[in-house]
Amino acid sequence: MKLHLSKCTTSDLDKLISISRKTFIDAFKLENNPDDFNAYMKKAFSEEQLLMELAEPLMSFYLVFSENEVLGYFKLNEDDAQRDIKDRNAIELERIYVISAFQGNKIGHWMLNQIKYIAANKKKSYLWLGVWEKNTNAIRFYEKNGFIKFGRHPYYIGNDKQMDWLMKLNLVNLEK
């Protein structure tokens, strides 16, 4: 499967809304209170919210395609757009999702390599993210790819306070 990456612009809004909603529903709907989940979905993936994020120069969304089909996406935050750590030497990977039907095809690994390349070109020394402590598959994926846990932070789905692990990957000593 030949993959390619495209940085999102406002012309990609419909695709971004669609994949954001689909992947988040597939990943977390069954494990959350429906009222809290629906409140989060309505806010986080609204047209207004995503347009605002697309307009922020320190936030970047990327769509991953095979042919013309969107298979996944990720979001990167830099400098003051980072949520917890405001380190100019770091980049936050806020979201990384692959459509469930395509998981297991090394697409996530390919995406992570693209993210490392983007971060290295921006002269960042590490990549960090928050991952729900109950998302053991994602935690295993990150650990296999060299991320280590360095902290925790609360994350709200509606009114439900959940806990994320903070994980980071040192980019300085990675092979080019």
Short mmCIF file of N, CA and C in Angstrom, two decimals:
data_model
loop_
_atom_site.label_atom_id
_atom_site.label_comp_id
_atom_site.label_asym_id
_atom_site.label_seq_id
_atom_site.Cartn_x
_atom_site.Cartn_y
_atom_site.Cartn_z
N MET A 1 0.85 -1.18 0.00
CA MET A 1 0.00 0.00 0.00
C MET A 1 0.89 1.23 0.00
N LYS A 2 0.76 2.06 -1.02
CA LYS A 2 1.56 3.28 -1.12
C LYS A 2 0.82 4.40 -0.42
N LEU A 3 1.50 5.02 0.55
CA LEU A 3 0.90 6.08 1.36
C LEU A 3 1.51 7.42 1.00
N HIS A 4 0.71 8.47 1.15
CA HIS A 4 1.24 9.82 1.04
C HIS A 4 0.53 10.73 2.04
N LEU A 5 1.20 11.82 2.32
CA LEU A 5 0.80 12.75 3.37
C LEU A 5 0.41 14.07 2.73
N SER A 6 -0.59 14.72 3.33
CA SER A 6 -0.98 16.04 2.86
C SER A 6 -1.31 16.91 4.07
N LYS A 7 -0.67 18.08 4.16
CA LYS A 7 -0.97 19.01 5.23
C LYS A 7 -2.35 19.61 4.97
N CYS A 8 -3.18 19.63 6.00
CA CYS A 8 -4.55 20.12 5.86
C CYS A 8 -4.61 21.63 5.71
N THR A 9 -5.55 22.05 4.90
CA THR A 9 -5.94 23.45 4.79
C THR A 9 -7.45 23.51 5.00
N THR A 10 -7.99 24.70 4.99
CA THR A 10 -9.44 24.82 5.18
C THR A 10 -10.23 24.09 4.09
N SER A 11 -9.65 23.88 2.94
CA SER A 11 -10.35 23.14 1.88
C SER A 11 -10.50 21.65 2.23
N ASP A 12 -9.75 21.18 3.23
CA ASP A 12 -9.83 19.78 3.68
C ASP A 12 -10.77 19.62 4.87
N LEU A 13 -11.48 20.68 5.25
CA LEU A 13 -12.27 20.66 6.48
C LEU A 13 -13.24 19.48 6.55
N ASP A 14 -13.98 19.23 5.49
CA ASP A 14 -14.96 18.13 5.53
C ASP A 14 -14.28 16.78 5.76
N LYS A 15 -13.15 16.55 5.10
CA LYS A 15 -12.40 15.30 5.29
C LYS A 15 -11.89 15.20 6.72
N LEU A 16 -11.39 16.33 7.25
CA LEU A 16 -10.86 16.34 8.60
C LEU A 16 -11.95 16.08 9.64
N ILE A 17 -13.08 16.71 9.49
CA ILE A 17 -14.21 16.47 10.40
C ILE A 17 -14.62 15.00 10.35
N SER A 18 -14.75 14.47 9.16
CA SER A 18 -15.20 13.09 8.98
C SER A 18 -14.25 12.09 9.64
N ILE A 19 -12.96 12.19 9.33
CA ILE A 19 -12.02 11.22 9.90
C ILE A 19 -11.84 11.43 11.40
N SER A 20 -11.88 12.67 11.86
CA SER A 20 -11.75 12.94 13.29
C SER A 20 -12.88 12.26 14.06
N ARG A 21 -14.08 12.46 13.59
CA ARG A 21 -15.24 11.87 14.27
C ARG A 21 -15.23 10.35 14.19
N LYS A 22 -15.00 9.83 12.98
CA LYS A 22 -15.03 8.37 12.80
C LYS A 22 -14.00 7.66 13.67
N THR A 23 -12.77 8.14 13.65
CA THR A 23 -11.72 7.44 14.39
C THR A 23 -11.92 7.57 15.90
N PHE A 24 -12.40 8.72 16.36
CA PHE A 24 -12.60 8.90 17.80
C PHE A 24 -13.77 8.04 18.28
N ILE A 25 -14.84 7.98 17.50
CA ILE A 25 -15.98 7.12 17.85
C ILE A 25 -15.54 5.67 17.91
N ASP A 26 -14.83 5.21 16.88
CA ASP A 26 -14.39 3.81 16.84
C ASP A 26 -13.48 3.48 18.02
N ALA A 27 -12.63 4.43 18.40
CA ALA A 27 -11.65 4.17 19.46
C ALA A 27 -12.24 4.23 20.87
N PHE A 28 -13.20 5.13 21.11
CA PHE A 28 -13.55 5.41 22.50
C PHE A 28 -15.03 5.42 22.87
N LYS A 29 -15.92 5.34 21.92
CA LYS A 29 -17.35 5.47 22.23
C LYS A 29 -17.83 4.44 23.24
N LEU A 30 -17.47 3.20 23.04
CA LEU A 30 -17.98 2.13 23.89
C LEU A 30 -17.45 2.18 25.32
N GLU A 31 -16.35 2.90 25.54
CA GLU A 31 -15.72 2.94 26.85
C GLU A 31 -16.05 4.21 27.64
N ASN A 32 -16.99 4.99 27.15
CA ASN A 32 -17.31 6.26 27.80
C ASN A 32 -18.81 6.42 27.99
N ASN A 33 -19.16 7.24 28.98
CA ASN A 33 -20.55 7.60 29.23
C ASN A 33 -21.09 8.32 27.98
N PRO A 34 -22.24 7.89 27.46
CA PRO A 34 -22.75 8.49 26.21
C PRO A 34 -22.94 10.01 26.28
N ASP A 35 -23.44 10.54 27.40
CA ASP A 35 -23.66 11.99 27.50
C ASP A 35 -22.33 12.75 27.47
N ASP A 36 -21.36 12.27 28.24
CA ASP A 36 -20.05 12.92 28.24
C ASP A 36 -19.38 12.80 26.87
N PHE A 37 -19.47 11.63 26.29
CA PHE A 37 -18.85 11.38 24.99
C PHE A 37 -19.46 12.29 23.92
N ASN A 38 -20.77 12.37 23.89
CA ASN A 38 -21.44 13.21 22.88
C ASN A 38 -21.12 14.69 23.07
N ALA A 39 -21.03 15.14 24.32
CA ALA A 39 -20.68 16.54 24.59
C ALA A 39 -19.27 16.83 24.08
N TYR A 40 -18.34 15.90 24.32
CA TYR A 40 -16.97 16.07 23.85
C TYR A 40 -16.93 16.12 22.32
N MET A 41 -17.61 15.16 21.69
CA MET A 41 -17.61 15.09 20.23
C MET A 41 -18.15 16.38 19.62
N LYS A 42 -19.25 16.88 20.19
CA LYS A 42 -19.89 18.09 19.66
C LYS A 42 -18.94 19.29 19.71
N LYS A 43 -18.15 19.36 20.77
CA LYS A 43 -17.24 20.49 20.92
C LYS A 43 -15.93 20.28 20.16
N ALA A 44 -15.26 19.16 20.38
CA ALA A 44 -13.91 18.95 19.85
C ALA A 44 -13.84 18.84 18.34
N PHE A 45 -14.89 18.29 17.73
CA PHE A 45 -14.85 18.03 16.29
C PHE A 45 -15.89 18.83 15.52
N SER A 46 -16.27 19.96 16.07
CA SER A 46 -17.21 20.84 15.36
C SER A 46 -16.48 21.56 14.24
N GLU A 47 -17.23 22.04 13.28
CA GLU A 47 -16.66 22.81 12.18
C GLU A 47 -15.95 24.05 12.71
N GLU A 48 -16.58 24.73 13.66
CA GLU A 48 -16.00 25.95 14.23
C GLU A 48 -14.67 25.67 14.93
N GLN A 49 -14.64 24.61 15.73
CA GLN A 49 -13.42 24.28 16.47
C GLN A 49 -12.28 23.91 15.54
N LEU A 50 -12.57 23.05 14.58
CA LEU A 50 -11.51 22.62 13.67
C LEU A 50 -11.05 23.75 12.75
N LEU A 51 -11.95 24.63 12.35
CA LEU A 51 -11.53 25.80 11.56
C LEU A 51 -10.60 26.70 12.37
N MET A 52 -10.94 26.87 13.64
CA MET A 52 -10.09 27.69 14.52
C MET A 52 -8.70 27.06 14.66
N GLU A 53 -8.64 25.74 14.82
CA GLU A 53 -7.36 25.06 14.95
C GLU A 53 -6.57 25.09 13.64
N LEU A 54 -7.26 24.95 12.51
CA LEU A 54 -6.58 25.04 11.22
C LEU A 54 -5.98 26.43 10.98
N ALA A 55 -6.61 27.44 11.54
CA ALA A 55 -6.13 28.81 11.36
C ALA A 55 -4.94 29.14 12.27
N GLU A 56 -4.70 28.32 13.28
CA GLU A 56 -3.61 28.55 14.22
C GLU A 56 -2.29 28.09 13.58
N PRO A 57 -1.34 29.00 13.35
CA PRO A 57 -0.09 28.62 12.66
C PRO A 57 0.78 27.63 13.44
N LEU A 58 0.58 27.51 14.74
CA LEU A 58 1.39 26.58 15.54
C LEU A 58 0.74 25.20 15.69
N MET A 59 -0.41 24.99 15.02
CA MET A 59 -1.08 23.70 14.99
C MET A 59 -1.13 23.24 13.54
N SER A 60 -0.83 21.96 13.32
CA SER A 60 -0.85 21.42 11.96
C SER A 60 -1.54 20.07 11.95
N PHE A 61 -2.45 19.90 11.01
CA PHE A 61 -3.11 18.62 10.77
C PHE A 61 -2.57 18.05 9.46
N TYR A 62 -2.41 16.74 9.43
CA TYR A 62 -1.97 16.05 8.23
C TYR A 62 -2.90 14.88 7.97
N LEU A 63 -3.33 14.72 6.72
CA LEU A 63 -4.13 13.57 6.31
C LEU A 63 -3.20 12.57 5.64
N VAL A 64 -3.48 11.29 5.87
CA VAL A 64 -2.71 10.20 5.27
C VAL A 64 -3.62 9.50 4.27
N PHE A 65 -3.12 9.38 3.04
CA PHE A 65 -3.90 8.80 1.95
C PHE A 65 -3.22 7.56 1.39
N SER A 66 -4.06 6.68 0.85
CA SER A 66 -3.64 5.66 -0.10
C SER A 66 -4.53 5.91 -1.30
N GLU A 67 -3.90 6.21 -2.44
CA GLU A 67 -4.66 6.70 -3.60
C GLU A 67 -5.40 7.96 -3.16
N ASN A 68 -6.72 7.98 -3.30
CA ASN A 68 -7.50 9.15 -2.88
C ASN A 68 -8.27 8.90 -1.59
N GLU A 69 -8.02 7.78 -0.94
CA GLU A 69 -8.76 7.41 0.27
C GLU A 69 -7.98 7.84 1.52
N VAL A 70 -8.67 8.55 2.41
CA VAL A 70 -8.06 8.97 3.67
C VAL A 70 -8.08 7.78 4.63
N LEU A 71 -6.88 7.41 5.11
CA LEU A 71 -6.74 6.26 6.01
C LEU A 71 -6.44 6.67 7.45
N GLY A 72 -5.95 7.88 7.63
CA GLY A 72 -5.58 8.32 8.97
C GLY A 72 -5.25 9.80 8.98
N TYR A 73 -4.94 10.28 10.17
CA TYR A 73 -4.53 11.68 10.30
C TYR A 73 -3.77 11.87 11.60
N PHE A 74 -3.05 12.99 11.68
CA PHE A 74 -2.41 13.36 12.93
C PHE A 74 -2.39 14.88 13.05
N LYS A 75 -2.19 15.31 14.31
CA LYS A 75 -2.14 16.73 14.62
C LYS A 75 -0.91 17.00 15.46
N LEU A 76 -0.17 18.04 15.09
CA LEU A 76 1.03 18.45 15.81
C LEU A 76 0.85 19.86 16.35
N ASN A 77 1.35 20.09 17.56
CA ASN A 77 1.31 21.41 18.19
C ASN A 77 2.74 21.82 18.53
N GLU A 78 3.04 23.09 18.23
CA GLU A 78 4.37 23.62 18.52
C GLU A 78 4.29 24.79 19.49
N ASP A 79 5.41 25.03 20.14
CA ASP A 79 5.60 26.21 20.99
C ASP A 79 4.41 26.44 21.92
N ASP A 80 3.80 27.62 21.88
CA ASP A 80 2.73 27.95 22.82
C ASP A 80 1.42 27.21 22.54
N ALA A 81 1.31 26.52 21.42
CA ALA A 81 0.10 25.74 21.12
C ALA A 81 0.12 24.39 21.83
N GLN A 82 1.26 24.00 22.40
CA GLN A 82 1.33 22.74 23.14
C GLN A 82 0.49 22.87 24.40
N ARG A 83 -0.16 21.79 24.77
CA ARG A 83 -1.10 21.86 25.88
C ARG A 83 -0.45 21.85 27.25
N ASP A 84 0.49 21.01 27.51
CA ASP A 84 1.08 20.91 28.85
C ASP A 84 2.47 21.50 28.90
N ILE A 85 3.28 21.09 27.99
CA ILE A 85 4.68 21.49 27.97
C ILE A 85 4.81 22.57 26.90
N LYS A 86 5.36 23.68 27.27
CA LYS A 86 5.53 24.79 26.31
C LYS A 86 7.01 24.93 25.97
N ASP A 87 7.62 23.84 25.54
CA ASP A 87 9.04 23.81 25.27
C ASP A 87 9.28 24.00 23.77
N ARG A 88 10.01 25.03 23.41
CA ARG A 88 10.29 25.32 22.00
C ARG A 88 11.16 24.23 21.35
N ASN A 89 11.77 23.38 22.17
CA ASN A 89 12.57 22.27 21.64
C ASN A 89 11.74 21.02 21.41
N ALA A 90 10.45 21.08 21.72
CA ALA A 90 9.57 19.92 21.62
C ALA A 90 8.44 20.16 20.63
N ILE A 91 7.82 19.08 20.23
CA ILE A 91 6.60 19.14 19.44
C ILE A 91 5.63 18.14 20.07
N GLU A 92 4.39 18.56 20.21
CA GLU A 92 3.36 17.68 20.78
C GLU A 92 2.61 16.97 19.66
N LEU A 93 2.50 15.66 19.80
CA LEU A 93 1.66 14.86 18.93
C LEU A 93 0.31 14.73 19.66
N GLU A 94 -0.62 15.63 19.33
CA GLU A 94 -1.90 15.64 20.05
C GLU A 94 -2.82 14.53 19.59
N ARG A 95 -2.81 14.24 18.31
CA ARG A 95 -3.69 13.18 17.79
C ARG A 95 -2.95 12.38 16.73
N ILE A 96 -3.17 11.08 16.75
CA ILE A 96 -2.71 10.19 15.68
C ILE A 96 -3.71 9.04 15.62
N TYR A 97 -4.38 8.93 14.50
CA TYR A 97 -5.43 7.91 14.34
C TYR A 97 -5.37 7.29 12.95
N VAL A 98 -5.65 5.99 12.92
CA VAL A 98 -5.81 5.25 11.68
C VAL A 98 -7.21 4.65 11.70
N ILE A 99 -7.91 4.73 10.58
CA ILE A 99 -9.24 4.12 10.49
C ILE A 99 -9.13 2.65 10.87
N SER A 100 -10.05 2.18 11.70
CA SER A 100 -9.95 0.84 12.28
C SER A 100 -9.79 -0.26 11.24
N ALA A 101 -10.43 -0.15 10.09
CA ALA A 101 -10.33 -1.18 9.05
C ALA A 101 -8.92 -1.31 8.49
N PHE A 102 -8.09 -0.29 8.69
CA PHE A 102 -6.72 -0.30 8.16
C PHE A 102 -5.66 -0.49 9.23
N GLN A 103 -6.07 -0.64 10.48
CA GLN A 103 -5.10 -0.86 11.55
C GLN A 103 -4.45 -2.23 11.36
N GLY A 104 -3.22 -2.34 11.80
CA GLY A 104 -2.48 -3.60 11.64
C GLY A 104 -1.70 -3.66 10.34
N ASN A 105 -1.72 -2.60 9.56
CA ASN A 105 -1.01 -2.55 8.29
C ASN A 105 0.23 -1.66 8.33
N LYS A 106 0.71 -1.36 9.53
CA LYS A 106 1.91 -0.55 9.74
C LYS A 106 1.73 0.91 9.32
N ILE A 107 0.49 1.37 9.17
CA ILE A 107 0.22 2.75 8.80
C ILE A 107 0.62 3.68 9.94
N GLY A 108 0.29 3.30 11.17
CA GLY A 108 0.66 4.10 12.33
C GLY A 108 2.17 4.25 12.43
N HIS A 109 2.90 3.18 12.16
CA HIS A 109 4.36 3.23 12.18
C HIS A 109 4.88 4.19 11.09
N TRP A 110 4.30 4.09 9.90
CA TRP A 110 4.68 4.99 8.80
C TRP A 110 4.40 6.44 9.20
N MET A 111 3.23 6.69 9.80
CA MET A 111 2.87 8.03 10.23
C MET A 111 3.87 8.55 11.26
N LEU A 112 4.23 7.71 12.21
CA LEU A 112 5.18 8.13 13.25
C LEU A 112 6.53 8.49 12.63
N ASN A 113 6.94 7.75 11.63
CA ASN A 113 8.19 8.10 10.93
C ASN A 113 8.08 9.46 10.24
N GLN A 114 6.93 9.76 9.66
CA GLN A 114 6.71 11.05 9.02
C GLN A 114 6.76 12.17 10.07
N ILE A 115 6.16 11.91 11.23
CA ILE A 115 6.16 12.89 12.32
C ILE A 115 7.58 13.16 12.80
N LYS A 116 8.37 12.10 12.95
CA LYS A 116 9.77 12.27 13.35
C LYS A 116 10.53 13.12 12.34
N TYR A 117 10.26 12.88 11.07
CA TYR A 117 10.91 13.65 10.01
C TYR A 117 10.53 15.12 10.08
N ILE A 118 9.24 15.39 10.26
CA ILE A 118 8.75 16.77 10.38
C ILE A 118 9.41 17.45 11.59
N ALA A 119 9.42 16.75 12.72
CA ALA A 119 10.00 17.32 13.95
C ALA A 119 11.50 17.56 13.78
N ALA A 120 12.20 16.64 13.16
CA ALA A 120 13.64 16.81 12.95
C ALA A 120 13.92 18.00 12.04
N ASN A 121 13.11 18.18 11.00
CA ASN A 121 13.28 19.33 10.11
C ASN A 121 13.01 20.66 10.81
N LYS A 122 12.22 20.61 11.87
CA LYS A 122 11.95 21.82 12.66
C LYS A 122 12.95 21.96 13.81
N LYS A 123 13.96 21.08 13.82
CA LYS A 123 15.03 21.11 14.82
C LYS A 123 14.52 20.89 16.25
N LYS A 124 13.51 20.04 16.39
CA LYS A 124 12.97 19.71 17.71
C LYS A 124 13.80 18.57 18.30
N SER A 125 13.99 18.58 19.60
CA SER A 125 14.81 17.54 20.22
C SER A 125 13.98 16.40 20.80
N TYR A 126 12.69 16.64 21.02
CA TYR A 126 11.84 15.52 21.43
C TYR A 126 10.39 15.74 21.03
N LEU A 127 9.69 14.62 20.99
CA LEU A 127 8.28 14.54 20.65
C LEU A 127 7.57 14.04 21.89
N TRP A 128 6.41 14.61 22.22
CA TRP A 128 5.68 14.13 23.39
C TRP A 128 4.19 14.04 23.06
N LEU A 129 3.48 13.28 23.90
CA LEU A 129 2.05 13.07 23.69
C LEU A 129 1.39 12.68 25.00
N GLY A 130 0.07 12.76 25.01
CA GLY A 130 -0.75 12.24 26.10
C GLY A 130 -1.57 11.09 25.56
N VAL A 131 -1.64 9.98 26.30
CA VAL A 131 -2.42 8.82 25.88
C VAL A 131 -3.21 8.32 27.08
N TRP A 132 -4.49 8.04 26.86
CA TRP A 132 -5.36 7.57 27.93
C TRP A 132 -4.76 6.32 28.58
N GLU A 133 -4.67 6.33 29.90
CA GLU A 133 -4.03 5.22 30.62
C GLU A 133 -4.72 3.88 30.37
N LYS A 134 -5.98 3.89 29.94
CA LYS A 134 -6.70 2.65 29.64
C LYS A 134 -6.53 2.19 28.20
N ASN A 135 -5.85 2.98 27.38
CA ASN A 135 -5.64 2.64 25.98
C ASN A 135 -4.34 1.84 25.85
N THR A 136 -4.40 0.59 26.32
CA THR A 136 -3.19 -0.23 26.40
C THR A 136 -2.58 -0.54 25.03
N ASN A 137 -3.40 -0.68 24.00
CA ASN A 137 -2.85 -0.94 22.66
C ASN A 137 -2.00 0.23 22.19
N ALA A 138 -2.50 1.44 22.40
CA ALA A 138 -1.72 2.62 21.99
C ALA A 138 -0.45 2.75 22.83
N ILE A 139 -0.55 2.50 24.12
CA ILE A 139 0.63 2.59 24.99
C ILE A 139 1.70 1.60 24.52
N ARG A 140 1.29 0.37 24.20
CA ARG A 140 2.24 -0.63 23.68
C ARG A 140 2.88 -0.15 22.38
N PHE A 141 2.08 0.42 21.49
CA PHE A 141 2.60 0.95 20.22
C PHE A 141 3.67 2.02 20.49
N TYR A 142 3.36 2.95 21.37
CA TYR A 142 4.32 4.02 21.66
C TYR A 142 5.58 3.46 22.32
N GLU A 143 5.43 2.55 23.26
CA GLU A 143 6.61 1.96 23.91
C GLU A 143 7.47 1.21 22.91
N LYS A 144 6.84 0.47 21.99
CA LYS A 144 7.60 -0.25 20.96
C LYS A 144 8.39 0.71 20.07
N ASN A 145 7.89 1.93 19.97
CA ASN A 145 8.52 2.93 19.12
C ASN A 145 9.41 3.89 19.90
N GLY A 146 9.77 3.51 21.13
CA GLY A 146 10.78 4.24 21.87
C GLY A 146 10.28 5.32 22.83
N PHE A 147 8.97 5.50 22.94
CA PHE A 147 8.44 6.49 23.88
C PHE A 147 8.55 5.97 25.31
N ILE A 148 8.79 6.86 26.24
CA ILE A 148 8.82 6.50 27.66
C ILE A 148 7.85 7.40 28.43
N LYS A 149 7.27 6.84 29.46
CA LYS A 149 6.34 7.60 30.30
C LYS A 149 7.15 8.54 31.18
N PHE A 150 6.67 9.81 31.27
CA PHE A 150 7.36 10.77 32.13
C PHE A 150 6.41 11.54 33.04
N GLY A 151 5.12 11.27 32.95
CA GLY A 151 4.18 11.98 33.80
C GLY A 151 2.75 11.61 33.47
N ARG A 152 1.83 12.38 34.07
CA ARG A 152 0.41 12.16 33.85
C ARG A 152 -0.29 13.52 33.83
N HIS A 153 -1.45 13.55 33.20
CA HIS A 153 -2.29 14.76 33.27
C HIS A 153 -3.75 14.37 33.10
N PRO A 154 -4.64 15.18 33.66
CA PRO A 154 -6.07 14.89 33.49
C PRO A 154 -6.52 15.28 32.09
N TYR A 155 -7.50 14.54 31.61
CA TYR A 155 -8.10 14.79 30.30
C TYR A 155 -9.59 14.60 30.46
N TYR A 156 -10.36 15.56 30.00
CA TYR A 156 -11.81 15.49 30.20
C TYR A 156 -12.53 15.08 28.93
N ILE A 157 -13.39 14.08 29.08
CA ILE A 157 -14.35 13.70 28.05
C ILE A 157 -15.69 14.16 28.62
N GLY A 158 -16.18 15.31 28.14
CA GLY A 158 -17.35 15.92 28.77
C GLY A 158 -16.98 16.32 30.19
N ASN A 159 -17.75 15.81 31.17
CA ASN A 159 -17.46 16.07 32.58
C ASN A 159 -16.64 14.96 33.23
N ASP A 160 -16.31 13.92 32.47
CA ASP A 160 -15.60 12.77 33.00
C ASP A 160 -14.10 13.04 33.00
N LYS A 161 -13.54 13.15 34.20
CA LYS A 161 -12.09 13.37 34.34
C LYS A 161 -11.38 12.04 34.20
N GLN A 162 -10.58 11.92 33.15
CA GLN A 162 -9.79 10.72 32.90
C GLN A 162 -8.32 11.09 33.07
N MET A 163 -7.47 10.08 33.06
CA MET A 163 -6.05 10.33 33.25
C MET A 163 -5.27 9.84 32.02
N ASP A 164 -4.43 10.73 31.52
CA ASP A 164 -3.52 10.41 30.40
C ASP A 164 -2.12 10.21 30.93
N TRP A 165 -1.40 9.27 30.33
CA TRP A 165 0.03 9.18 30.53
C TRP A 165 0.67 10.20 29.59
N LEU A 166 1.69 10.87 30.06
CA LEU A 166 2.51 11.70 29.20
C LEU A 166 3.73 10.86 28.82
N MET A 167 3.97 10.78 27.51
CA MET A 167 5.08 9.97 27.00
C MET A 167 5.91 10.82 26.05
N LYS A 168 7.21 10.54 26.03
CA LYS A 168 8.06 11.31 25.12
C LYS A 168 9.08 10.43 24.43
N LEU A 169 9.52 10.94 23.29
CA LEU A 169 10.52 10.28 22.47
C LEU A 169 11.64 11.27 22.19
N ASN A 170 12.85 10.91 22.61
CA ASN A 170 14.02 11.74 22.36
C ASN A 170 14.37 11.61 20.87
N LEU A 171 14.44 12.72 20.17
CA LEU A 171 14.75 12.70 18.73
C LEU A 171 16.22 12.95 18.44
N VAL A 172 16.97 13.39 19.44
CA VAL A 172 18.36 13.78 19.22
C VAL A 172 19.23 12.61 18.80
N ASN A 173 19.05 11.46 19.44
CA ASN A 173 19.93 10.33 19.17
C ASN A 173 19.36 9.31 18.19
N LEU A 174 18.25 9.64 17.55
CA LEU A 174 17.66 8.70 16.59
C LEU A 174 18.53 8.63 15.34
N GLU A 175 18.56 7.44 14.75
CA GLU A 175 19.29 7.29 13.47
C GLU A 175 18.53 8.03 12.40
N LYS A 176 19.25 8.67 11.55
CA LYS A 176 18.62 9.45 10.46
C LYS A 176 18.31 8.54 9.30
#
